[in-house]
mmCIF file of C-alpha atoms in Angstrom:
data_model
loop_
_atom_site.group_PDB
_atom_site.id
_atom_site.type_symbol
_atom_site.label_atom_id
_atom_site.label_comp_id
_atom_site.label_asym_id
_atom_site.label_seq_id
_atom_site.Cartn_x
_atom_site.Cartn_y
_atom_site.Cartn_z
ATOM 1 C CA MET R 1 49.365 -7.388 12.624
ATOM 2 C CA HIS R 2 50.333 -9.432 9.570
ATOM 3 C CA PRO R 3 48.847 -10.000 6.092
ATOM 4 C CA LEU R 4 46.237 -12.738 5.600
ATOM 5 C CA ILE R 5 46.388 -14.445 2.186
ATOM 6 C CA LEU R 6 43.540 -16.696 0.999
ATOM 7 C CA GLN R 7 43.547 -19.550 -1.515
ATOM 8 C CA SER R 8 40.777 -21.974 -2.490
ATOM 9 C CA ASP R 9 38.981 -23.826 -5.266
ATOM 10 C CA PHE R 10 35.766 -21.899 -4.541
ATOM 11 C CA GLY R 11 35.759 -19.576 -7.549
ATOM 12 C CA TYR R 12 33.756 -16.347 -7.574
ATOM 13 C CA ALA R 13 30.364 -17.572 -8.812
ATOM 14 C CA ASP R 14 28.811 -17.432 -5.334
ATOM 15 C CA GLY R 15 29.450 -15.820 -1.971
ATOM 16 C CA ALA R 16 31.927 -18.309 -0.477
ATOM 17 C CA VAL R 17 35.038 -16.166 -0.925
ATOM 18 C CA CYS R 18 33.245 -13.010 0.203
ATOM 19 C CA ALA R 19 32.008 -14.796 3.340
ATOM 20 C CA ARG R 20 35.608 -15.591 4.289
ATOM 21 C CA TYR R 21 36.489 -11.910 3.859
ATOM 22 C CA GLY R 22 33.607 -11.034 6.144
ATOM 23 C CA VAL R 23 34.815 -13.410 8.836
ATOM 24 C CA ALA R 24 38.309 -11.911 8.682
ATOM 25 C CA VAL R 25 37.071 -8.316 8.859
ATOM 26 C CA ASN R 26 34.819 -9.146 11.806
ATOM 27 C CA VAL R 27 37.839 -10.530 13.650
ATOM 28 C CA CYS R 28 39.809 -7.342 12.951
ATOM 29 C CA ALA R 29 38.530 -4.451 10.855
ATOM 30 C CA GLY R 30 42.054 -3.270 10.018
ATOM 31 C CA LEU R 31 43.320 -6.645 8.809
ATOM 32 C CA ARG R 32 44.875 -6.655 5.344
ATOM 33 C CA VAL R 33 43.412 -9.550 3.331
ATOM 34 C CA PHE R 34 44.776 -10.667 -0.047
ATOM 35 C CA ASP R 35 43.962 -13.411 -2.544
ATOM 36 C CA LEU R 36 46.523 -15.881 -3.815
ATOM 37 C CA THR R 37 43.940 -17.513 -6.118
ATOM 38 C CA HIS R 38 40.454 -18.976 -5.893
ATOM 39 C CA ASP R 39 40.671 -20.638 -9.308
ATOM 40 C CA ILE R 40 42.362 -23.876 -8.249
ATOM 41 C CA PRO R 41 40.595 -26.667 -10.197
ATOM 42 C CA GLN R 42 37.996 -28.313 -7.987
ATOM 43 C CA TYR R 43 39.521 -30.795 -5.508
ATOM 44 C CA ASP R 44 43.013 -30.411 -7.023
ATOM 45 C CA ILE R 45 45.186 -30.662 -3.901
ATOM 46 C CA TRP R 46 48.363 -30.995 -5.984
ATOM 47 C CA GLU R 47 47.863 -27.629 -7.676
ATOM 48 C CA ALA R 48 46.996 -25.984 -4.358
ATOM 49 C CA SER R 49 50.301 -27.266 -2.995
ATOM 50 C CA TYR R 50 52.231 -25.920 -5.974
ATOM 51 C CA ARG R 51 50.626 -22.476 -5.878
ATOM 52 C CA LEU R 52 51.663 -22.144 -2.240
ATOM 53 C CA ILE R 53 55.336 -22.864 -2.934
ATOM 54 C CA GLN R 54 55.142 -20.471 -5.890
ATOM 55 C CA THR R 55 54.152 -17.694 -3.487
ATOM 56 C CA VAL R 56 54.803 -18.245 0.229
ATOM 57 C CA SER R 57 58.484 -17.352 0.546
ATOM 58 C CA TYR R 58 57.994 -13.973 -1.162
ATOM 59 C CA TRP R 59 55.785 -12.717 1.688
ATOM 60 C CA PRO R 60 57.105 -11.187 4.918
ATOM 61 C CA GLU R 61 57.798 -13.241 7.998
ATOM 62 C CA GLY R 62 54.599 -13.648 10.002
ATOM 63 C CA SER R 63 52.279 -13.632 6.964
ATOM 64 C CA VAL R 64 49.388 -16.095 7.305
ATOM 65 C CA PHE R 65 48.200 -18.192 4.362
ATOM 66 C CA VAL R 66 44.854 -19.993 4.468
ATOM 67 C CA SER R 67 44.491 -22.612 1.725
ATOM 68 C CA VAL R 68 41.240 -24.544 1.403
ATOM 69 C CA VAL R 69 41.009 -27.270 -1.211
ATOM 70 C CA ASP R 70 39.211 -29.821 0.864
ATOM 71 C CA PRO R 71 37.486 -32.801 -0.774
ATOM 72 C CA GLY R 72 37.574 -34.522 2.646
ATOM 73 C CA VAL R 73 35.702 -31.785 4.519
ATOM 74 C CA GLY R 74 33.820 -33.221 7.479
ATOM 75 C CA SER R 75 35.962 -36.378 7.583
ATOM 76 C CA THR R 76 38.678 -37.382 10.053
ATOM 77 C CA ARG R 77 41.404 -35.461 8.191
ATOM 78 C CA ARG R 78 43.193 -32.988 10.449
ATOM 79 C CA SER R 79 42.933 -29.209 10.340
ATOM 80 C CA ILE R 80 46.501 -28.022 10.672
ATOM 81 C CA ALA R 81 48.637 -24.899 10.951
ATOM 82 C CA VAL R 82 52.366 -24.860 10.255
ATOM 83 C CA ARG R 83 55.252 -22.435 10.525
ATOM 84 C CA THR R 84 57.656 -22.521 7.584
ATOM 85 C CA ALA R 85 61.431 -22.310 7.735
ATOM 86 C CA THR R 86 61.161 -18.776 6.325
ATOM 87 C CA GLY R 87 58.714 -17.667 9.018
ATOM 88 C CA GLN R 88 55.320 -17.681 7.321
ATOM 89 C CA TYR R 89 52.259 -19.602 8.567
ATOM 90 C CA VAL R 90 49.949 -21.844 6.531
ATOM 91 C CA ILE R 91 46.540 -23.025 7.726
ATOM 92 C CA THR R 92 44.960 -25.806 5.699
ATOM 93 C CA PRO R 93 43.468 -29.289 5.724
ATOM 94 C CA ASP R 94 46.219 -31.864 6.295
ATOM 95 C CA ASN R 95 45.555 -33.617 3.000
ATOM 96 C CA GLY R 96 48.759 -33.051 1.025
ATOM 97 C CA THR R 97 48.329 -29.308 0.424
ATOM 98 C CA LEU R 98 51.634 -28.733 2.217
ATOM 99 C CA THR R 99 53.646 -31.170 0.069
ATOM 100 C CA HIS R 100 55.786 -28.635 -1.783
ATOM 101 C CA VAL R 101 56.152 -26.246 1.156
ATOM 102 C CA LYS R 102 57.384 -29.133 3.308
ATOM 103 C CA ARG R 103 59.826 -30.416 0.695
ATOM 104 C CA MET R 104 61.133 -27.184 -0.826
ATOM 105 C CA CYS R 105 60.784 -24.576 1.926
ATOM 106 C CA GLY R 106 60.665 -26.613 5.120
ATOM 107 C CA ILE R 107 58.245 -26.847 8.044
ATOM 108 C CA VAL R 108 59.687 -26.189 11.485
ATOM 109 C CA GLU R 109 56.537 -26.477 13.609
ATOM 110 C CA ALA R 110 53.029 -27.889 13.161
ATOM 111 C CA ARG R 111 49.869 -27.665 15.253
ATOM 112 C CA VAL R 112 46.424 -29.241 14.947
ATOM 113 C CA ILE R 113 43.689 -26.626 15.200
ATOM 114 C CA ASP R 114 41.704 -26.850 18.417
ATOM 115 C CA GLU R 115 38.234 -26.462 16.933
ATOM 116 C CA SER R 116 36.626 -26.159 20.368
ATOM 117 C CA VAL R 117 38.320 -22.752 20.665
ATOM 118 C CA ASN R 118 39.186 -21.728 17.106
ATOM 119 C CA ARG R 119 35.787 -21.943 15.460
ATOM 120 C CA LEU R 120 33.573 -19.070 14.340
ATOM 121 C CA PRO R 121 31.061 -18.345 17.121
ATOM 122 C CA ASN R 122 27.439 -19.201 16.274
ATOM 123 C CA SER R 123 28.485 -21.166 13.178
ATOM 124 C CA GLY R 124 26.066 -23.908 14.155
ATOM 125 C CA GLU R 125 26.505 -27.589 13.401
ATOM 126 C CA SER R 126 27.614 -27.233 9.780
ATOM 127 C CA TYR R 127 30.585 -29.405 8.818
ATOM 128 C CA THR R 128 30.734 -28.431 5.144
ATOM 129 C CA PHE R 129 32.274 -24.939 5.260
ATOM 130 C CA HIS R 130 35.383 -25.277 7.403
ATOM 131 C CA GLY R 131 37.018 -22.796 5.024
ATOM 132 C CA ARG R 132 34.874 -20.090 6.600
ATOM 133 C CA ASP R 133 34.137 -21.391 10.087
ATOM 134 C CA ILE R 134 37.578 -22.717 11.068
ATOM 135 C CA TYR R 135 40.320 -21.787 8.599
ATOM 136 C CA ALA R 136 39.432 -18.171 7.783
ATOM 137 C CA TYR R 137 38.521 -17.514 11.421
ATOM 138 C CA THR R 138 41.710 -19.041 12.825
ATOM 139 C CA GLY R 139 43.859 -17.413 10.140
ATOM 140 C CA ALA R 140 42.400 -13.990 10.869
ATOM 141 C CA ARG R 141 42.913 -14.399 14.613
ATOM 142 C CA LEU R 142 46.539 -15.432 14.076
ATOM 143 C CA ALA R 143 47.299 -12.697 11.525
ATOM 144 C CA SER R 144 45.726 -9.978 13.684
ATOM 145 C CA GLY R 145 47.579 -11.066 16.816
ATOM 146 C CA GLU R 146 44.401 -12.054 18.663
ATOM 147 C CA ILE R 147 45.998 -15.460 19.256
ATOM 148 C CA THR R 148 49.573 -16.723 19.141
ATOM 149 C CA PHE R 149 50.654 -19.699 17.095
ATOM 150 C CA GLU R 150 50.823 -21.732 20.309
ATOM 151 C CA GLN R 151 47.134 -20.968 20.916
ATOM 152 C CA VAL R 152 46.099 -22.492 17.590
ATOM 153 C CA GLY R 153 46.170 -25.956 19.145
ATOM 154 C CA PRO R 154 48.390 -28.808 20.308
ATOM 155 C CA GLU R 155 51.772 -29.328 18.655
ATOM 156 C CA VAL R 156 52.331 -32.360 16.428
ATOM 157 C CA ALA R 157 55.474 -33.610 14.713
ATOM 158 C CA ALA R 158 56.306 -31.656 11.557
ATOM 159 C CA ASP R 159 57.232 -34.968 9.922
ATOM 160 C CA SER R 160 53.623 -36.132 10.370
ATOM 161 C CA VAL R 161 52.296 -33.548 7.892
ATOM 162 C CA ILE R 162 50.866 -35.503 4.960
ATOM 163 C CA GLU R 163 52.630 -35.411 1.595
ATOM 164 C CA LEU R 164 51.380 -36.387 -1.842
ATOM 165 C CA PRO R 165 53.473 -38.840 -3.911
ATOM 166 C CA VAL R 166 56.376 -37.130 -5.692
ATOM 167 C CA ILE R 167 58.810 -38.402 -8.326
ATOM 168 C CA GLU R 168 62.182 -36.674 -8.088
ATOM 169 C CA ALA R 169 63.893 -35.339 -11.191
ATOM 170 C CA CYS R 170 67.033 -37.284 -12.040
ATOM 171 C CA MET R 171 69.845 -37.709 -14.540
ATOM 172 C CA HIS R 172 70.850 -40.977 -16.199
ATOM 173 C CA GLY R 173 73.757 -40.755 -18.596
ATOM 174 C CA ASP R 174 73.078 -37.906 -21.004
ATOM 175 C CA VAL R 175 69.355 -37.672 -20.229
ATOM 176 C CA VAL R 176 67.570 -35.603 -17.567
ATOM 177 C CA SER R 177 64.017 -36.608 -16.680
ATOM 178 C CA GLY R 178 61.293 -35.220 -14.457
ATOM 179 C CA THR R 179 57.577 -34.547 -14.214
ATOM 180 C CA ILE R 180 55.300 -31.788 -15.458
ATOM 181 C CA ASP R 181 54.139 -30.415 -12.145
ATOM 182 C CA VAL R 182 51.788 -27.630 -13.158
ATOM 183 C CA LEU R 183 50.848 -25.231 -15.937
ATOM 184 C CA ASP R 184 51.511 -21.542 -16.190
ATOM 185 C CA VAL R 185 47.749 -21.465 -16.472
ATOM 186 C CA ARG R 186 47.045 -18.333 -18.463
ATOM 187 C CA PHE R 187 49.734 -18.964 -21.070
ATOM 188 C CA GLY R 188 49.770 -22.774 -21.266
ATOM 189 C CA SER R 189 53.470 -23.254 -20.528
ATOM 190 C CA LEU R 190 54.592 -26.502 -18.882
ATOM 191 C CA TRP R 191 56.412 -26.113 -15.555
ATOM 192 C CA THR R 192 58.553 -29.088 -14.616
ATOM 193 C CA ASN R 193 60.311 -30.235 -11.444
ATOM 194 C CA ILE R 194 63.716 -30.234 -13.195
ATOM 195 C CA SER R 195 65.906 -27.670 -11.468
ATOM 196 C CA ARG R 196 68.205 -25.360 -13.387
ATOM 197 C CA GLU R 197 71.218 -26.936 -11.668
ATOM 198 C CA LEU R 198 70.253 -30.424 -12.805
ATOM 199 C CA PHE R 199 69.441 -29.294 -16.338
ATOM 200 C CA LEU R 200 72.790 -27.515 -16.741
ATOM 201 C CA LYS R 201 74.584 -30.795 -16.097
ATOM 202 C CA LEU R 202 73.750 -31.538 -19.729
ATOM 203 C CA GLY R 203 76.362 -28.909 -20.614
ATOM 204 C CA LEU R 204 73.986 -26.651 -22.513
ATOM 205 C CA ALA R 205 74.143 -22.875 -22.970
ATOM 206 C CA HIS R 206 71.523 -20.443 -24.180
ATOM 207 C CA GLY R 207 70.954 -21.023 -27.861
ATOM 208 C CA SER R 208 71.677 -24.747 -27.673
ATOM 209 C CA ARG R 209 69.207 -27.236 -29.114
ATOM 210 C CA VAL R 210 67.419 -29.663 -26.803
ATOM 211 C CA GLU R 211 65.526 -32.834 -27.632
ATOM 212 C CA VAL R 212 62.312 -32.832 -25.579
ATOM 213 C CA THR R 213 60.114 -35.894 -25.109
ATOM 214 C CA ILE R 214 56.795 -35.780 -23.225
ATOM 215 C CA SER R 215 54.767 -38.857 -22.340
ATOM 216 C CA ASN R 216 52.133 -40.131 -19.958
ATOM 217 C CA ASP R 217 51.325 -43.627 -18.735
ATOM 218 C CA THR R 218 49.952 -44.673 -22.103
ATOM 219 C CA ARG R 219 51.888 -42.982 -24.898
ATOM 220 C CA THR R 220 54.366 -40.373 -26.095
ATOM 221 C CA LEU R 221 52.591 -37.146 -26.997
ATOM 222 C CA TYR R 222 55.512 -34.994 -28.059
ATOM 223 C CA LYS R 223 59.074 -35.479 -29.279
ATOM 224 C CA ASN R 224 60.931 -32.692 -30.993
ATOM 225 C CA ILE R 225 63.943 -30.398 -30.899
ATOM 226 C CA MET R 226 63.713 -26.837 -29.608
ATOM 227 C CA ALA R 227 65.966 -24.008 -28.476
ATOM 228 C CA TYR R 228 67.112 -23.458 -24.909
ATOM 229 C CA ALA R 229 66.249 -19.772 -24.748
ATOM 230 C CA LYS R 230 66.930 -17.010 -22.268
ATOM 231 C CA SER R 231 63.505 -15.498 -22.912
ATOM 232 C CA PHE R 232 60.547 -15.782 -25.254
ATOM 233 C CA ALA R 233 61.948 -13.068 -27.499
ATOM 234 C CA ASP R 234 64.805 -15.395 -28.479
ATOM 235 C CA VAL R 235 62.519 -17.433 -30.767
ATOM 236 C CA ASN R 236 59.995 -16.532 -33.430
ATOM 237 C CA VAL R 237 56.287 -16.271 -32.664
ATOM 238 C CA GLY R 238 54.747 -19.750 -32.800
ATOM 239 C CA GLU R 239 58.029 -21.557 -32.114
ATOM 240 C CA PRO R 240 58.600 -23.794 -29.081
ATOM 241 C CA LEU R 241 61.286 -23.049 -26.533
ATOM 242 C CA LEU R 242 62.754 -24.386 -23.322
ATOM 243 C CA TYR R 243 63.546 -21.817 -20.617
ATOM 244 C CA ILE R 244 64.113 -21.407 -16.868
ATOM 245 C CA ASN R 245 60.957 -20.209 -15.106
ATOM 246 C CA SER R 246 60.443 -17.976 -12.075
ATOM 247 C CA LEU R 247 60.930 -20.920 -9.694
ATOM 248 C CA ASP R 248 64.353 -21.649 -11.235
ATOM 249 C CA CYS R 249 63.114 -24.820 -12.932
ATOM 250 C CA VAL R 250 62.841 -25.912 -16.557
ATOM 251 C CA ALA R 251 59.692 -24.920 -18.434
ATOM 252 C CA VAL R 252 58.504 -25.518 -22.000
ATOM 253 C CA ALA R 253 56.379 -23.087 -23.996
ATOM 254 C CA ILE R 254 55.310 -21.803 -27.377
ATOM 255 C CA ASN R 255 56.056 -18.138 -27.965
ATOM 256 C CA GLN R 256 52.626 -16.435 -27.856
ATOM 257 C CA GLY R 257 50.854 -19.773 -27.870
ATOM 258 C CA SER R 258 49.691 -22.486 -25.465
ATOM 259 C CA PHE R 259 51.893 -25.568 -25.444
ATOM 260 C CA SER R 260 49.471 -27.501 -23.235
ATOM 261 C CA LYS R 261 46.537 -26.904 -25.591
ATOM 262 C CA ALA R 262 48.540 -27.474 -28.753
ATOM 263 C CA TYR R 263 49.616 -30.957 -27.662
ATOM 264 C CA ASN R 264 46.945 -31.825 -25.063
ATOM 265 C CA ILE R 265 49.459 -32.045 -22.228
ATOM 266 C CA GLY R 266 48.380 -32.551 -18.605
ATOM 267 C CA THR R 267 50.121 -32.313 -15.257
ATOM 268 C CA GLY R 268 51.062 -34.502 -12.314
ATOM 269 C CA ILE R 269 53.398 -37.377 -11.646
ATOM 270 C CA THR R 270 52.035 -39.441 -14.548
ATOM 271 C CA TRP R 271 53.272 -36.799 -17.014
ATOM 272 C CA ARG R 272 56.974 -37.300 -17.670
ATOM 273 C CA ILE R 273 59.448 -35.167 -19.591
ATOM 274 C CA THR R 274 62.940 -36.131 -20.711
ATOM 275 C CA LEU R 275 65.620 -33.792 -22.018
ATOM 276 C CA ARG R 276 68.906 -34.378 -23.783
ATOM 277 C CA LYS R 277 71.286 -32.430 -25.958
ATOM 278 C CA ALA R 278 69.955 -32.615 -29.487
ATOM 279 C CA PRO R 279 72.016 -34.850 -31.767
ATOM 280 C CA ARG R 280 73.978 -33.020 -34.414
ATOM 281 C CA ILE R 281 72.544 -33.497 -37.885
ATOM 282 C CA VAL R 282 74.897 -33.268 -40.860
ATOM 283 C CA TYR R 283 73.358 -32.687 -44.274
ATOM 284 C CA GLU R 284 75.183 -33.906 -47.336
#
């Protein structure tokens, strides 16, 4: 028996999340069920993808993740289950939710869910709650050992798993650029796709000053110089800083403040960030 971890954009205002728990417990009363998050913004497939890569590889081999952010529910989009390169399983709509897992962790096997077998008995003709009737049910059966991965459904090419558009971080001359992928939601920090390895090619050490520019498709919203800090304690309260986050990528924050709220910064591939070593200023 393996852990079952649930993610969705359902929130807790009604019984949707609790219903999925009930399905899992009915499959196997001893199943351990955990929540990744149910506060994904409505229909935000990109954020669902990022929260998976933030979490999946830290769980034991055999763990089963069920992620349901599904604006296409009831359409022709596939219901899919995959096995990652690190041995976990993810069950989700094939709508781009697996983008970051596929790119950063790796998918070694994929199967389309056979809904004629892996569907909650007596769930009627409803096609609007696959998160309960198909995904939670199939995930619980897989996690509990009631079915094997091969019994989920027919195998499909791992390369066929749908990905959302991504812009790779890059370096041109003395400038590193990337995108603001997601927020550290509770604290308002900006998490970018610029890896530590790429950033360090600028030749910077902790305590160095970095020129940070943030823009979207229409304008530049921020341009200033801040410290490259080891931790938040390295700068005064209210000061901005650049640091390496828990995914080993560059992040930007305000010590005990929300950078995203302060400067009205959003996320996604239209939000670009560029970094360079701050020019030396000599005062006469």
